[in-house]
Amino acid sequence: MGFFSKDIKTLDDLFVHTLRDIYYAEKQILKNLPTMVSQATDQQLKQGLEAHHRETETHITRLEQVFKMHGVAAKAVDCPAIDGILKEASDLTGEVADKQVLDAGIIAAAQAVEHYEITRYGSLVAWAKMLGRADCAQVLQQTLDEEKATDRKLTTLAEMGVNRKAA
Amino acid sequence: MGFFSKDIKTLDDLFVHTLRDIYYAEKQILKNLPTMVSQATDQQLKQGLEAHHRETETHITRLEQVFKMHGVAAKAVDCPAIDGILKEASDLTGEVADKQVLDAGIIAAAQAVEHYEITRYGSLVAWAKMLGRADCAQVLQQTLDEEKATDRKLTTLAEMGVNRKAA
């Protein structure tokens, strides 16, 4: 979509645009997760991030399924939000000297990623229903539920010990 | 903080760094909200964003209070995440031709902002408690509760009619 051409004319256009935005975001997240895994020290955090890497592959496949169901090309559009969130994560982890503090920082960075996904999938589910695409909404809801579960798991990991070790 | 100097050595450093990150973010949000208000058509959305503008001023004051309580300078550090989220919001609204669809897009953009704040304040509250700063945690929790309430209000606005008008 061109930035000055007002290409989004309908809610359907906005839905497709946002699908392409999160499609780009998921791919960037997939690329960045291995670095987070390698930087993490806490074993449960490492395993949690590895599990989320596998989940992210599924989320990408599900998006491709939704593109197909909706009859549009599976294309990615630039997503400055996720680029910024991941840049901040990488800047931050580069600044942390202590391994335990780094784990606390990685959890916070991963939760910023999760919250971005939660908000985007939340909008997508609502718009899919409004567009009469209950089938697409159902597929997107599965991913939304998994993103929320990952966010809760990260909170639990932080509360269970990562923050205490860092303090 | 310098990007290559590993300036974050303790959880306290991470806490202060993140306070400065969200301090920058809140100021950028304050600057961007009037544009969102002027672009919105739905009266309830307009009023909701105006109310959030006043709330954001309070959030900035609260952060300055926390800096003071914690005995550190109220400084802002660059926050590429909020820059990216706000750039995406501005790119998107520039691409939407229809006013009702624009309202749906503004709600989604505002919710992306809220979720970023929710995740950062969530980490800050947890870290403040771990650092024995229940006083700071309590002030930050007030803002966290307000950000969550704003996110819920935006969902209600979308469900109550904005998405339907856009469809």
XYZ file of N, CA, C and O in Angstrom, chain A residues 1-12 14 17-18 21 78-85 87-89 91-98 101-102 104-105 107-109 111-113 115-116 118-120 123 126-127 130-131 151 158-159 163-164 166-167, chain B residues 1-12 14 17-18 21 78-85 87-89 91-98 101-102 104-105 107-109 111-113 115-116 118-120 123 126-127 130-131 151 158-159 163-164 166-167:
496
model
N 0.840 -1.195 0.000
C 0.000 0.000 0.000
C 0.880 1.252 0.000
O 1.870 1.316 0.724
N 0.508 2.240 -0.795
C 1.299 3.472 -0.866
C 0.927 4.396 0.277
O -0.236 4.490 0.627
N 1.912 5.046 0.839
C 1.666 5.856 2.026
C 0.805 7.088 1.757
O 0.207 7.624 2.669
N 0.762 7.570 0.518
C 0.014 8.799 0.282
C -1.165 8.565 -0.646
O -1.762 9.480 -1.155
N -1.520 7.282 -0.868
C -2.537 7.005 -1.871
C -3.877 6.618 -1.273
O -4.806 6.337 -1.999
N -3.992 6.648 0.055
C -5.274 6.323 0.710
C -5.872 5.028 0.158
O -7.000 5.002 -0.341
N -5.081 3.977 0.217
C -5.487 2.703 -0.348
C -6.511 1.944 0.497
O -7.094 0.973 0.041
N -6.693 2.348 1.751
C -7.621 1.634 2.629
C -8.973 2.330 2.591
O -9.155 3.401 3.167
N -9.902 1.714 1.872
C -11.208 2.357 1.668
C -12.316 1.688 2.473
O -13.334 2.306 2.767
N -12.124 0.427 2.828
C -13.177 -0.321 3.533
C -12.573 -1.043 4.733
O -11.352 -1.166 4.851
N -13.473 -1.547 5.616
C -12.993 -2.312 6.759
C -12.278 -3.580 6.278
O -11.325 -4.043 6.906
N -12.735 -4.099 5.135
C -12.066 -5.267 4.558
C -10.615 -4.920 4.195
O -9.690 -5.706 4.467
N -8.802 -2.649 5.623
C -8.072 -2.468 6.881
C -7.717 -3.839 7.479
O -6.605 -4.030 7.998
N -4.880 -5.281 5.362
C -3.651 -4.531 5.657
C -3.051 -4.990 6.992
O -1.834 -5.194 7.111
N -3.922 -5.155 7.992
C -3.443 -5.528 9.327
C -2.984 -6.984 9.359
O -2.029 -7.325 10.067
N 0.430 -6.761 8.059
C 1.285 -6.141 9.082
C 1.724 -7.199 10.105
O 2.908 -7.326 10.430
N 5.481 -3.563 5.594
C 6.347 -3.081 6.670
C 5.543 -2.781 7.924
O 4.442 -2.259 7.851
N 6.136 -3.106 9.056
C 5.476 -2.900 10.339
C 6.468 -2.187 11.265
O 7.241 -2.818 11.977
N 6.475 -0.837 11.201
C 7.449 -0.084 12.012
C 7.324 -0.372 13.504
O 8.312 -0.256 14.238
N 6.120 -0.757 13.941
C 5.921 -1.019 15.379
C 6.785 -2.191 15.841
O 7.549 -2.070 16.808
N 6.691 -3.320 15.133
C 7.470 -4.480 15.596
C 8.965 -4.211 15.389
O 9.789 -4.633 16.227
N 9.324 -3.495 14.316
C 10.743 -3.153 14.131
C 11.250 -2.363 15.345
O 12.349 -2.622 15.842
N 10.440 -1.414 15.807
C 10.829 -0.603 16.962
C 10.910 -1.418 18.238
O 11.854 -1.276 19.023
N 9.922 -2.282 18.442
C 9.884 -3.109 19.657
C 11.104 -4.041 19.694
O 11.756 -4.201 20.727
N 13.954 -3.590 18.008
C 15.177 -2.784 18.120
C 15.413 -2.430 19.590
O 16.534 -2.515 20.088
N 14.342 -2.058 20.272
C 14.466 -1.707 21.690
C 14.940 -2.914 22.503
O 15.783 -2.781 23.398
N 14.410 -4.096 22.168
C 14.819 -5.324 22.863
C 16.310 -5.563 22.652
O 17.048 -5.879 23.592
N 18.658 -3.343 21.683
C 19.449 -2.275 22.342
C 19.575 -2.584 23.828
O 20.663 -2.497 24.400
N 18.435 -2.943 24.445
C 18.418 -3.165 25.882
C 19.321 -4.331 26.275
O 20.163 -4.205 27.173
N 19.154 -5.465 25.590
C 19.937 -6.638 25.987
C 21.431 -6.384 25.779
O 22.250 -6.921 26.509
N 21.762 -5.527 24.818
C 23.160 -5.156 24.601
C 23.744 -4.319 25.741
O 24.955 -4.210 25.875
N 22.860 -3.737 26.546
C 23.321 -2.842 27.616
C 23.407 -3.513 28.981
O 23.846 -2.884 29.946
N 22.896 -4.762 29.075
C 22.826 -5.398 30.392
C 24.064 -6.272 30.636
O 24.364 -7.168 29.848
N 24.763 -5.997 31.725
C 26.004 -6.706 32.026
C 25.740 -8.011 32.785
O 26.370 -9.029 32.503
N 24.795 -8.010 33.710
C 24.569 -9.161 34.587
C 23.579 -10.150 33.960
O 22.533 -9.748 33.428
N 20.015 -10.190 35.538
C 19.284 -8.973 35.173
C 18.875 -9.060 33.692
O 17.773 -8.651 33.308
N 19.746 -9.641 32.884
C 19.446 -9.828 31.461
C 18.193 -10.688 31.288
O 17.323 -10.385 30.465
N 15.666 -10.922 33.322
C 14.505 -10.068 33.651
C 14.200 -9.138 32.472
O 13.036 -8.932 32.109
N 15.262 -8.609 31.838
C 15.094 -7.728 30.675
C 14.526 -8.470 29.475
O 13.695 -7.929 28.735
N 12.571 -11.112 29.562
C 11.143 -11.355 29.819
C 10.332 -10.101 29.480
O 9.307 -10.172 28.793
N 10.802 -8.946 29.940
C 10.080 -7.692 29.659
C 10.009 -7.439 28.154
O 8.963 -7.045 27.625
N 11.119 -7.694 27.450
C 11.158 -7.480 25.993
C 10.190 -8.436 25.296
O 9.446 -8.037 24.388
N 7.570 -9.781 26.589
C 6.185 -9.406 26.897
C 5.720 -8.203 26.070
O 4.549 -8.108 25.711
N 6.651 -7.302 25.734
C 6.297 -6.177 24.853
C 5.890 -6.723 23.475
O 4.929 -6.247 22.867
N 6.622 -7.745 23.007
C 6.281 -8.383 21.729
C 4.902 -9.031 21.837
O 4.032 -8.838 20.972
N 2.407 -8.376 23.830
C 1.312 -7.406 23.918
C 1.006 -6.765 22.570
O -0.144 -6.461 22.264
N 2.048 -6.564 21.754
C 1.789 -6.034 20.411
C 0.936 -7.028 19.624
O -0.047 -6.663 18.980
N -1.036 -9.380 20.854
C -2.369 -9.491 21.463
C -3.282 -8.380 20.931
O -4.425 -8.625 20.548
N -2.769 -7.165 20.879
C -3.614 -6.059 20.422
C -3.972 -6.202 18.943
O -5.111 -5.994 18.540
N -3.021 -6.617 18.117
C -3.305 -6.761 16.680
C -4.277 -7.917 16.411
O -5.218 -7.772 15.639
N -7.831 -6.935 17.418
C -8.524 -6.134 16.392
C -8.936 -7.017 15.212
O -10.050 -6.904 14.704
N -12.026 -9.121 15.966
C -13.237 -8.281 15.996
C -13.667 -7.903 14.576
O -14.851 -7.970 14.227
N -12.687 -7.509 13.736
C -13.026 -7.088 12.368
C -13.494 -8.280 11.527
O -14.426 -8.137 10.726
N -17.069 -8.866 12.253
C -17.887 -7.794 11.690
C -18.047 -7.971 10.180
O -19.053 -7.599 9.608
N -17.026 -8.562 9.542
C -17.053 -8.774 8.090
C -17.747 -10.081 7.709
O -17.737 -10.474 6.541
N 2.111 -14.741 27.309
C 2.309 -13.567 28.172
C 2.139 -13.948 29.644
O 2.943 -13.550 30.488
N 8.717 -14.687 35.640
C 9.306 -13.521 36.313
C 9.014 -13.588 37.805
O 9.919 -13.418 38.631
N 7.753 -13.868 38.138
C 7.350 -13.884 39.554
C 7.961 -15.061 40.301
O 8.258 -14.969 41.493
N 12.924 -12.500 38.553
C 13.092 -11.163 39.147
C 13.841 -11.236 40.480
O 14.631 -10.349 40.805
N 13.573 -12.305 41.261
C 14.227 -12.427 42.574
C 15.739 -12.625 42.400
O 16.544 -12.004 43.058
N 17.424 -11.643 39.958
C 18.002 -10.409 39.408
C 18.181 -9.327 40.475
O 19.023 -8.445 40.333
N 17.378 -9.439 41.555
C 17.358 -8.343 42.556
C 18.552 -8.412 43.521
O 19.265 -9.364 43.598
N 22.220 6.270 28.465
C 23.043 5.056 28.550
C 23.694 4.781 27.182
O 23.042 4.917 26.161
N 24.907 4.371 27.172
C 25.579 4.092 25.904
C 25.258 2.694 25.424
O 25.163 1.780 26.228
N 25.079 2.540 24.137
C 24.632 1.255 23.605
C 25.670 0.145 23.721
O 25.345 -1.021 23.662
N 26.933 0.494 23.843
C 27.937 -0.565 23.867
C 28.681 -0.631 25.197
O 29.690 -1.280 25.325
N 28.140 0.072 26.183
C 28.887 0.174 27.423
C 28.335 -0.693 28.551
O 28.872 -0.658 29.646
N 27.294 -1.473 28.295
C 26.734 -2.361 29.316
C 26.504 -1.609 30.629
O 27.042 -1.978 31.682
N 25.728 -0.546 30.520
C 25.491 0.312 31.673
C 24.504 -0.265 32.693
O 24.405 0.246 33.801
N 23.751 -1.276 32.303
C 22.737 -1.829 33.200
C 23.344 -3.023 33.941
O 23.508 -4.102 33.364
N 23.671 -2.813 35.195
C 24.364 -3.855 35.955
C 23.464 -4.524 36.990
O 23.712 -5.655 37.391
N 22.437 -3.816 37.425
C 21.558 -4.350 38.476
C 20.100 -4.196 38.066
O 19.782 -3.458 37.120
N 19.216 -4.872 38.833
C 17.780 -4.725 38.560
C 17.354 -3.274 38.786
O 16.461 -2.773 38.100
N 18.024 -2.616 39.722
C 17.730 -1.198 39.961
C 18.049 -0.379 38.710
O 17.256 0.490 38.304
N 18.005 -1.483 35.662
C 16.993 -1.847 34.653
C 15.683 -1.115 34.935
O 15.013 -0.629 34.014
N 16.204 2.550 33.971
C 16.244 2.647 32.501
C 14.831 2.563 31.923
O 14.468 3.325 31.022
N 14.039 1.632 32.456
C 12.687 1.426 31.920
C 11.755 2.575 32.317
O 10.872 2.960 31.549
N 12.510 5.108 29.790
C 11.945 4.679 28.508
C 10.454 5.048 28.456
O 9.981 5.639 27.482
N 15.736 7.381 24.667
C 15.051 7.011 23.432
C 14.308 5.699 23.599
O 14.815 4.766 24.232
N 13.135 5.642 22.997
C 12.304 4.441 23.080
C 11.858 4.084 21.662
O 10.835 4.559 21.187
N 12.695 3.294 20.953
C 12.363 2.968 19.558
C 11.006 2.276 19.422
O 10.355 2.388 18.388
N 10.570 1.577 20.475
C 9.289 0.865 20.406
C 8.139 1.846 20.214
O 7.332 1.700 19.288
N 8.049 2.864 21.073
C 6.909 3.788 20.937
C 7.042 4.600 19.658
O 6.040 4.905 18.998
N 8.279 4.932 19.261
C 8.455 5.638 17.985
C 7.876 4.799 16.838
O 7.190 5.328 15.963
N 8.157 3.491 16.867
C 7.656 2.599 15.819
C 6.145 2.474 15.858
O 5.475 2.523 14.817
N 5.596 2.329 17.060
C 4.142 2.174 17.211
C 3.428 3.439 16.719
O 2.425 3.371 16.009
N 4.692 5.713 14.614
C 4.914 5.868 13.171
C 3.914 5.001 12.405
O 3.322 5.431 11.422
N 3.720 3.784 12.906
C 2.767 2.881 12.249
C 1.353 3.473 12.295
O 0.608 3.406 11.314
N 1.000 4.074 13.435
C -0.325 4.694 13.577
C -0.479 5.825 12.565
O -1.510 5.931 11.879
N 1.304 6.331 9.732
C 1.289 5.785 8.361
C -0.098 5.256 8.028
O -0.647 5.522 6.961
N -0.667 4.492 8.982
C -1.957 3.845 8.730
C -3.055 4.883 8.528
O -3.800 4.825 7.544
N -3.154 5.842 9.443
C -4.248 6.806 9.328
C -4.108 7.625 8.039
O -5.105 8.045 7.465
N -2.868 7.795 7.560
C -2.660 8.493 6.288
C -3.149 7.708 5.090
O -3.341 8.252 4.009
N -3.351 6.416 5.277
C -3.763 5.563 4.155
C -5.257 5.295 4.085
O -5.736 4.667 3.148
N -5.999 5.718 5.138
C -7.422 5.376 5.194
C -8.269 6.492 4.600
O -8.191 7.648 5.030
N -9.078 6.141 3.601
C -9.878 7.148 2.900
C -11.207 7.400 3.615
O -11.651 8.540 3.718
N -11.840 6.344 4.144
C -13.196 6.464 4.697
C -13.159 6.835 6.186
O -12.394 6.257 6.957
N -13.994 3.953 8.676
C -12.903 2.977 8.709
C -11.712 3.578 9.473
O -11.036 2.892 10.240
N -11.521 4.881 9.289
C -10.448 5.576 10.004
C -10.663 5.469 11.518
O -9.711 5.219 12.271
N -12.112 3.063 13.145
C -11.727 1.693 13.539
C -10.199 1.575 13.600
O -9.644 0.958 14.519
N -9.517 2.187 12.644
C -8.046 2.166 12.607
C -7.432 2.936 13.777
O -6.425 2.511 14.353
N -8.810 3.388 16.729
C -8.986 2.572 17.943
C -7.883 1.510 18.019
O -7.244 1.326 19.063
N -7.636 0.829 16.890
C -6.595 -0.214 16.878
C -5.224 0.390 17.197
O -4.438 -0.184 17.964
N -4.944 1.563 16.631
C -3.653 2.225 16.868
C -3.523 2.628 18.337
O -2.467 2.430 18.961
N -5.027 1.255 20.821
C -4.882 0.048 21.649
C -3.463 -0.518 21.597
O -2.975 -1.072 22.580
N -2.788 -0.347 20.465
C -1.379 -0.783 20.384
C -0.540 0.046 21.354
O 0.350 -0.484 22.037
N -0.846 1.344 21.435
C -0.156 2.218 22.383
C -0.445 1.761 23.820
O 0.476 1.607 24.637
N -1.357 -1.141 24.951
C -0.732 -2.426 25.289
C 0.765 -2.275 25.542
O 1.328 -2.977 26.381
N 1.410 -1.365 24.812
C 2.825 -1.125 25.091
C 2.989 -0.595 26.516
O 3.847 -1.051 27.277
N 0.873 -0.930 29.026
C 0.479 -1.964 29.992
C 1.652 -2.899 30.285
O 1.954 -3.210 31.437
N 2.347 -3.326 29.230
C 3.462 -4.260 29.439
C 4.615 -3.584 30.203
O 5.195 -4.174 31.113
N 4.924 -2.328 29.866
C 6.039 -1.646 30.552
C 5.695 -1.353 32.017
O 6.512 -1.577 32.904
N 5.901 -4.559 34.089
C 7.274 -4.900 34.488
C 7.756 -3.968 35.598
O 8.380 -4.410 36.568
N 6.314 -4.870 39.007
C 6.926 -6.108 39.526
C 8.342 -5.837 40.044
O 8.731 -6.305 41.117
N 9.110 -5.070 39.272
C 10.500 -4.779 39.673
C 10.549 -3.885 40.907
O 11.407 -4.076 41.778
N 10.053 -5.983 43.897
C 11.235 -6.814 44.129
C 12.377 -5.986 44.742
O 13.194 -6.500 45.502
N 12.405 -4.705 44.407
C 13.456 -3.812 44.918
C 13.090 -3.206 46.276
O 13.806 -2.337 46.788
N -7.807 0.750 27.665
C -7.841 -0.309 26.656
C -9.237 -0.954 26.598
O -9.779 -1.177 25.515
N -15.296 0.114 20.139
C -15.228 -0.614 18.869
C -16.430 -1.542 18.742
O -17.132 -1.552 17.721
N -16.706 -2.269 19.821
C -17.815 -3.244 19.792
C -19.174 -2.567 19.729
O -20.105 -3.085 19.128
N -16.914 -0.342 14.809
C -16.635 -1.386 13.810
C -17.836 -1.624 12.903
O -17.676 -1.884 11.713
N -19.046 -1.538 13.493
C -20.254 -1.776 12.684
C -20.402 -0.678 11.627
O -20.686 -0.956 10.463
N -18.082 0.982 10.369
C -16.999 0.858 9.393
C -17.261 -0.276 8.401
O -16.738 -0.266 7.291
N -18.071 -1.260 8.816
C -18.245 -2.482 7.989
C -19.222 -2.274 6.821
O -19.950 -1.332 6.774
